[in-house]
PDB file of C-alpha atoms in Angstrom:
ATOM      1  CA  MET A1489     -78.909  17.363  47.735  1.00 63.00           C
ATOM      2  CA  THR A1490     -81.883  17.218  50.062  1.00 71.00           C
ATOM      3  CA  SER A1491     -81.446  16.903  53.791  1.00 76.00           C
ATOM      4  CA  GLU A1492     -83.098  13.472  53.584  1.00 76.00           C
ATOM      5  CA  GLU A1493     -80.546  12.297  50.980  1.00 74.00           C
ATOM      6  CA  MET A1494     -77.723  13.614  53.130  1.00 75.00           C
ATOM      7  CA  ARG A1495     -79.178  11.945  56.235  1.00 76.00           C
ATOM      8  CA  ARG A1496     -79.340   8.602  54.394  1.00 74.00           C
ATOM      9  CA  PHE A1497     -75.786   9.019  53.124  1.00 74.00           C
ATOM     10  CA  GLU A1498     -74.504   9.864  56.622  1.00 77.00           C
ATOM     11  CA  ALA A1499     -76.330   6.821  58.050  1.00 75.00           C
ATOM     12  CA  ILE A1500     -74.699   4.521  55.465  1.00 72.00           C
ATOM     13  CA  ASP A1501     -71.314   6.126  56.039  1.00 71.00           C
ATOM     14  CA  ALA A1502     -71.588   5.743  59.836  1.00 70.00           C
ATOM     15  CA  ALA A1503     -72.891   2.178  59.657  1.00 63.00           C
ATOM     16  CA  PHE A1504     -69.917   0.954  57.629  1.00 60.00           C
ATOM     17  CA  PRO A1505     -66.786   2.746  58.894  1.00 58.00           C
ATOM     18  CA  GLU A1506     -64.525   0.203  57.216  1.00 54.00           C
ATOM     19  CA  LEU A1507     -65.876   1.299  53.829  1.00 60.00           C
ATOM     20  CA  ARG A1508     -65.417   4.574  51.942  1.00 68.00           C
ATOM     21  CA  ALA A1509     -68.563   6.240  50.628  1.00 75.00           C
ATOM     22  CA  GLU A1510     -68.996   9.082  48.131  1.00 77.00           C
ATOM     23  CA  ILE A1511     -71.980  10.615  46.354  1.00 77.00           C
ATOM     24  CA  ILE A1512     -71.608  11.639  42.707  1.00 80.00           C
ATOM     25  CA  ASP A1513     -74.673  12.971  40.907  1.00 79.00           C
ATOM     26  CA  GLY A1514     -76.970  11.372  43.472  1.00 76.00           C
ATOM     27  CA  GLU A1515     -75.400   7.912  43.210  1.00 76.00           C
ATOM     28  CA  ILE A1516     -73.683   6.469  46.274  1.00 75.00           C
ATOM     29  CA  TYR A1517     -70.401   4.668  45.619  1.00 74.00           C
ATOM     30  CA  ILE A1518     -68.935   2.499  48.348  1.00 69.00           C
ATOM     31  CA  SER A1519     -65.443   1.053  48.252  1.00 65.00           C
ATOM     32  CA  THR A1520     -63.116  -0.564  50.712  1.00 54.00           C
ATOM     33  CA  VAL A1521     -60.784   1.561  52.780  1.00 51.00           C
ATOM     34  CA  VAL A1522     -57.596   2.474  50.985  1.00 52.00           C
ATOM     35  CA  THR A1523     -55.540  -0.591  50.203  1.00 56.00           C
ATOM     36  CA  SER A1524     -51.903  -0.730  51.147  1.00 69.00           C
ATOM     37  CA  LEU A1525     -50.737  -0.205  47.535  1.00 81.00           C
ATOM     38  CA  HIS A1526     -53.178   2.654  47.001  1.00 81.00           C
ATOM     39  CA  GLY A1527     -52.344   4.226  50.354  1.00 83.00           C
ATOM     40  CA  GLN A1528     -48.613   4.103  49.707  1.00 87.00           C
ATOM     41  CA  MET A1529     -49.064   6.093  46.511  1.00 90.00           C
ATOM     42  CA  VAL A1530     -51.270   8.648  48.280  1.00 91.00           C
ATOM     43  CA  LEU A1531     -48.568   9.091  50.931  1.00 91.00           C
ATOM     44  CA  THR A1532     -45.838   9.383  48.278  1.00 93.00           C
ATOM     45  CA  ILE A1533     -47.611  12.351  46.693  1.00 96.00           C
ATOM     46  CA  ALA A1534     -48.865  13.966  49.931  1.00 95.00           C
ATOM     47  CA  SER A1535     -45.446  13.878  51.583  1.00 94.00           C
ATOM     48  CA  GLN A1536     -44.047  16.115  48.827  1.00 96.00           C
ATOM     49  CA  LEU A1537     -46.638  18.804  49.545  1.00 96.00           C
ATOM     50  CA  LEU A1538     -46.996  18.772  53.337  1.00 93.00           C
ATOM     51  CA  SER A1539     -44.232  21.220  54.196  1.00 93.00           C
ATOM     52  CA  ARG A1540     -45.699  24.083  52.167  1.00 95.00           C
ATOM     53  CA  TRP A1541     -49.434  23.470  51.863  1.00 96.00           C
ATOM     54  CA  CYS A1542     -52.518  22.339  53.749  1.00 95.00           C
ATOM     55  CA  VAL A1543     -52.812  18.713  52.633  1.00 94.00           C
ATOM     56  CA  MET A1544     -55.989  16.799  53.450  1.00 92.00           C
ATOM     57  CA  THR A1545     -56.910  13.214  52.715  1.00 87.00           C
ATOM     58  CA  GLU A1546     -60.410  11.802  52.420  1.00 77.00           C
ATOM     59  CA  VAL A1547     -62.077  15.097  53.440  1.00 86.00           C
ATOM     60  CA  ASP A1548     -65.746  15.625  52.556  1.00 87.00           C
ATOM     61  CA  THR A1549     -65.585  18.063  49.657  1.00 90.00           C
ATOM     62  CA  VAL A1550     -68.603  20.029  48.443  1.00 88.00           C
ATOM     63  CA  TYR A1551     -69.451  22.688  45.890  1.00 90.00           C
ATOM     64  CA  ALA A1552     -72.856  24.376  45.495  1.00 89.00           C
ATOM     65  CA  GLY A1553     -72.468  24.501  41.688  1.00 89.00           C
ATOM     66  CA  TRP A1554     -72.488  20.702  41.496  1.00 89.00           C
ATOM     67  CA  GLY A1555     -76.170  20.779  42.333  1.00 80.00           C
ATOM     68  CA  GLY A1556     -77.565  18.148  44.624  1.00 76.00           C
ATOM     69  CA  GLY A1557     -76.323  14.660  44.934  1.00 76.00           C
ATOM     70  CA  THR A1558     -72.542  15.088  44.996  1.00 82.00           C
ATOM     71  CA  LEU A1559     -70.115  14.806  47.894  1.00 80.00           C
ATOM     72  CA  VAL A1560     -66.636  13.554  47.094  1.00 86.00           C
ATOM     73  CA  ARG A1561     -63.700  12.477  49.238  1.00 88.00           C
ATOM     74  CA  PRO A1562     -60.577  13.022  47.130  1.00 93.00           C
ATOM     75  CA  ASP A1563     -57.500  10.991  47.968  1.00 91.00           C
ATOM     76  CA  ILE A1564     -55.640  14.298  48.407  1.00 94.00           C
ATOM     77  CA  SER A1565     -56.875  17.895  48.522  1.00 95.00           C
ATOM     78  CA  VAL A1566     -54.316  20.688  48.655  1.00 96.00           C
ATOM     79  CA  ALA A1567     -55.298  24.140  49.864  1.00 96.00           C
ATOM     80  CA  ASP A1568     -53.637  27.330  51.058  1.00 96.00           C
ATOM     81  CA  PRO A1569     -51.523  26.826  54.211  1.00 95.00           C
ATOM     82  CA  SER A1570     -53.898  29.113  56.109  1.00 95.00           C
ATOM     83  CA  TYR A1571     -56.307  26.143  56.257  1.00 93.00           C
ATOM     84  CA  ARG A1572     -53.890  24.022  58.316  1.00 91.00           C
ATOM     85  CA  GLY A1573     -55.597  22.800  61.482  1.00 86.00           C
ATOM     86  CA  THR A1574     -59.061  23.529  60.145  1.00 83.00           C
ATOM     87  CA  ARG A1575     -61.879  21.475  61.586  1.00 80.00           C
ATOM     88  CA  LEU A1576     -64.391  21.946  58.802  1.00 80.00           C
ATOM     89  CA  ARG A1577     -66.737  18.994  58.417  1.00 79.00           C
ATOM     90  CA  GLU A1578     -67.045  19.786  54.752  1.00 85.00           C
ATOM     91  CA  PHE A1579     -64.352  21.540  52.758  1.00 90.00           C
ATOM     92  CA  PRO A1580     -65.332  23.858  49.880  1.00 92.00           C
ATOM     93  CA  ALA A1581     -64.017  22.513  46.566  1.00 92.00           C
ATOM     94  CA  ASP A1582     -63.556  26.016  45.195  1.00 92.00           C
ATOM     95  CA  GLU A1583     -60.868  26.644  47.851  1.00 94.00           C
ATOM     96  CA  VAL A1584     -58.774  23.676  46.708  1.00 96.00           C
ATOM     97  CA  ILE A1585     -55.690  24.324  44.562  1.00 97.00           C
ATOM     98  CA  LEU A1586     -54.960  20.708  43.642  1.00 97.00           C
ATOM     99  CA  MET A1587     -57.038  17.539  43.792  1.00 96.00           C
ATOM    100  CA  VAL A1588     -55.256  14.197  43.482  1.00 97.00           C
ATOM    101  CA  GLU A1589     -56.928  10.863  42.866  1.00 95.00           C
ATOM    102  CA  VAL A1590     -55.152   7.525  42.707  1.00 93.00           C
ATOM    103  CA  VAL A1591     -57.252   5.504  40.273  1.00 92.00           C
ATOM    104  CA  SER A1592     -59.173   2.660  41.819  1.00 81.00           C
ATOM    105  CA  GLU A1593     -59.248  -0.713  40.098  1.00 79.00           C
ATOM    106  CA  SER A1594     -62.920  -1.144  40.991  1.00 76.00           C
ATOM    107  CA  ASN A1595     -64.359   2.078  39.520  1.00 78.00           C
ATOM    108  CA  PRO A1596     -61.740   3.985  37.478  1.00 85.00           C
ATOM    109  CA  GLU A1597     -64.352   5.992  35.560  1.00 84.00           C
ATOM    110  CA  ASN A1598     -65.157   7.970  38.714  1.00 85.00           C
ATOM    111  CA  ASP A1599     -61.618   9.386  38.801  1.00 89.00           C
ATOM    112  CA  THR A1600     -60.974   9.563  35.056  1.00 91.00           C
ATOM    113  CA  GLU A1601     -64.335  10.927  33.885  1.00 90.00           C
ATOM    114  CA  LYS A1602     -66.872  12.034  36.486  1.00 89.00           C
ATOM    115  CA  LYS A1603     -64.505  13.851  38.825  1.00 92.00           C
ATOM    116  CA  VAL A1604     -62.808  15.662  35.933  1.00 94.00           C
ATOM    117  CA  ARG A1605     -66.111  17.426  35.266  1.00 93.00           C
ATOM    118  CA  LYS A1606     -66.852  18.042  38.941  1.00 93.00           C
ATOM    119  CA  TYR A1607     -63.461  19.533  39.767  1.00 95.00           C
ATOM    120  CA  ALA A1608     -63.444  21.709  36.638  1.00 96.00           C
ATOM    121  CA  LEU A1609     -66.921  23.050  37.472  1.00 95.00           C
ATOM    122  CA  ALA A1610     -65.667  23.998  40.947  1.00 94.00           C
ATOM    123  CA  GLY A1611     -62.726  25.832  39.372  1.00 96.00           C
ATOM    124  CA  VAL A1612     -60.054  23.609  40.941  1.00 96.00           C
ATOM    125  CA  PRO A1613     -56.881  24.855  39.191  1.00 97.00           C
ATOM    126  CA  TYR A1614     -55.145  21.454  39.047  1.00 98.00           C
ATOM    127  CA  TYR A1615     -56.434  17.892  39.002  1.00 97.00           C
ATOM    128  CA  LEU A1616     -53.852  15.098  39.037  1.00 98.00           C
ATOM    129  CA  ILE A1617     -54.915  11.565  38.177  1.00 97.00           C
ATOM    130  CA  VAL A1618     -52.339   9.000  39.308  1.00 97.00           C
ATOM    131  CA  ASN A1619     -53.124   5.863  37.341  1.00 96.00           C
ATOM    132  CA  PRO A1620     -51.394   2.723  38.657  1.00 94.00           C
ATOM    133  CA  ILE A1621     -53.308   0.624  36.118  1.00 92.00           C
ATOM    134  CA  ASP A1622     -51.322   2.052  33.187  1.00 94.00           C
ATOM    135  CA  GLY A1623     -48.417   3.732  35.033  1.00 97.00           C
ATOM    136  CA  THR A1624     -49.210   7.337  34.150  1.00 97.00           C
ATOM    137  CA  CYS A1625     -49.960  10.661  35.781  1.00 98.00           C
ATOM    138  CA  LEU A1626     -52.405  12.935  33.990  1.00 98.00           C
ATOM    139  CA  LEU A1627     -52.433  16.563  35.119  1.00 98.00           C
ATOM    140  CA  TYR A1628     -55.363  18.739  34.146  1.00 98.00           C
ATOM    141  CA  SER A1629     -55.122  22.529  34.460  1.00 97.00           C
ATOM    142  CA  ALA A1630     -56.932  25.696  33.400  1.00 97.00           C
ATOM    143  CA  PRO A1631     -60.536  24.759  34.307  1.00 97.00           C
ATOM    144  CA  SER A1632     -63.199  25.995  31.934  1.00 94.00           C
ATOM    145  CA  GLY A1633     -66.831  25.077  32.520  1.00 83.00           C
ATOM    146  CA  GLY A1634     -67.147  21.311  32.779  1.00 86.00           C
ATOM    147  CA  GLY A1635     -63.633  20.532  31.583  1.00 94.00           C
ATOM    148  CA  TYR A1636     -60.021  21.603  31.535  1.00 97.00           C
ATOM    149  CA  ARG A1637     -58.286  23.435  28.687  1.00 97.00           C
ATOM    150  CA  ASP A1638     -54.844  21.945  29.324  1.00 97.00           C
ATOM    151  CA  SER A1639     -53.521  18.505  30.155  1.00 98.00           C
ATOM    152  CA  LEU A1640     -50.123  16.912  30.537  1.00 98.00           C
ATOM    153  CA  ILE A1641     -49.338  13.208  30.769  1.00 98.00           C
ATOM    154  CA  ARG A1642     -46.216  11.721  32.324  1.00 98.00           C
ATOM    155  CA  ASP A1643     -45.130   8.132  32.849  1.00 98.00           C
ATOM    156  CA  PHE A1644     -44.323   6.993  36.365  1.00 97.00           C
ATOM    157  CA  GLY A1645     -40.697   7.946  36.992  1.00 97.00           C
ATOM    158  CA  GLU A1646     -40.973  11.283  35.170  1.00 98.00           C
ATOM    159  CA  PRO A1647     -41.513  14.477  37.194  1.00 98.00           C
ATOM    160  CA  VAL A1648     -44.908  16.196  37.018  1.00 98.00           C
ATOM    161  CA  PRO A1649     -44.572  20.000  36.942  1.00 98.00           C
ATOM    162  CA  LEU A1650     -47.175  21.899  38.979  1.00 97.00           C
ATOM    163  CA  GLY A1651     -47.516  25.566  38.097  1.00 95.00           C
ATOM    164  CA  SER A1652     -48.254  28.592  40.226  1.00 95.00           C
ATOM    165  CA  PRO A1653     -49.005  28.876  43.074  1.00 96.00           C
ATOM    166  CA  LEU A1654     -47.696  25.368  43.831  1.00 96.00           C
ATOM    167  CA  SER A1655     -44.549  25.851  41.739  1.00 96.00           C
ATOM    168  CA  LEU A1656     -42.940  22.454  42.197  1.00 95.00           C
ATOM    169  CA  GLU A1657     -42.258  19.191  40.411  1.00 97.00           C
ATOM    170  CA  LEU A1658     -43.745  16.026  41.870  1.00 97.00           C
ATOM    171  CA  ASP A1659     -41.347  13.104  41.975  1.00 97.00           C
ATOM    172  CA  THR A1660     -43.139  10.000  40.666  1.00 97.00           C
ATOM    173  CA  SER A1661     -40.204   7.616  40.845  1.00 96.00           C
ATOM    174  CA  ALA A1662     -41.701   5.726  43.828  1.00 93.00           C
ATOM    175  CA  LEU A1663     -45.041   5.072  42.071  1.00 95.00           C
ATOM    176  CA  TYR A1664     -45.728   1.651  40.558  1.00 91.00           C
ATOM    177  CA  VAL A1665     -48.275  -0.250  38.493  1.00 92.00           C
ATOM    178  CA  TYR A1666     -50.862  -2.441  40.284  1.00 82.00           C
TER     179      TYR A1666
END
């Protein structure tokens, strides 16, 4: 991403604080700030991780291997507890253990397709897609190139097992369909 592209993105982002902006492959996506339903699901997942991990929401996440034109703001990024209290403006994607996205009704393909490739390229060990459109959680693991070797799908209400180093089961009983 050129400094001019980043400057334009930052100007758009600053001009519309009530909106959420991301850049994926050079395209800027703007959506409304997290809705109440969406936000409740983000909090449901994040609250289960906060006591043991550094849990960040909506943090600018970057990775040099994505090439230019990509800056994402995952709903939840989970990193080693040593990152608690960090004031990084941009967080390196390759330091994230788990990315979580709650699928948006307006542009689900970003979470279900584009970000799968991005997070795998960065070597993010786990990517959880919480899909309130169909009531499922899809956990990707074992990144390899532009994809993941393993996946596991669970319906809302069923626990989602997260392997090492997270070593816990996420309770999805409070999640619901839009």
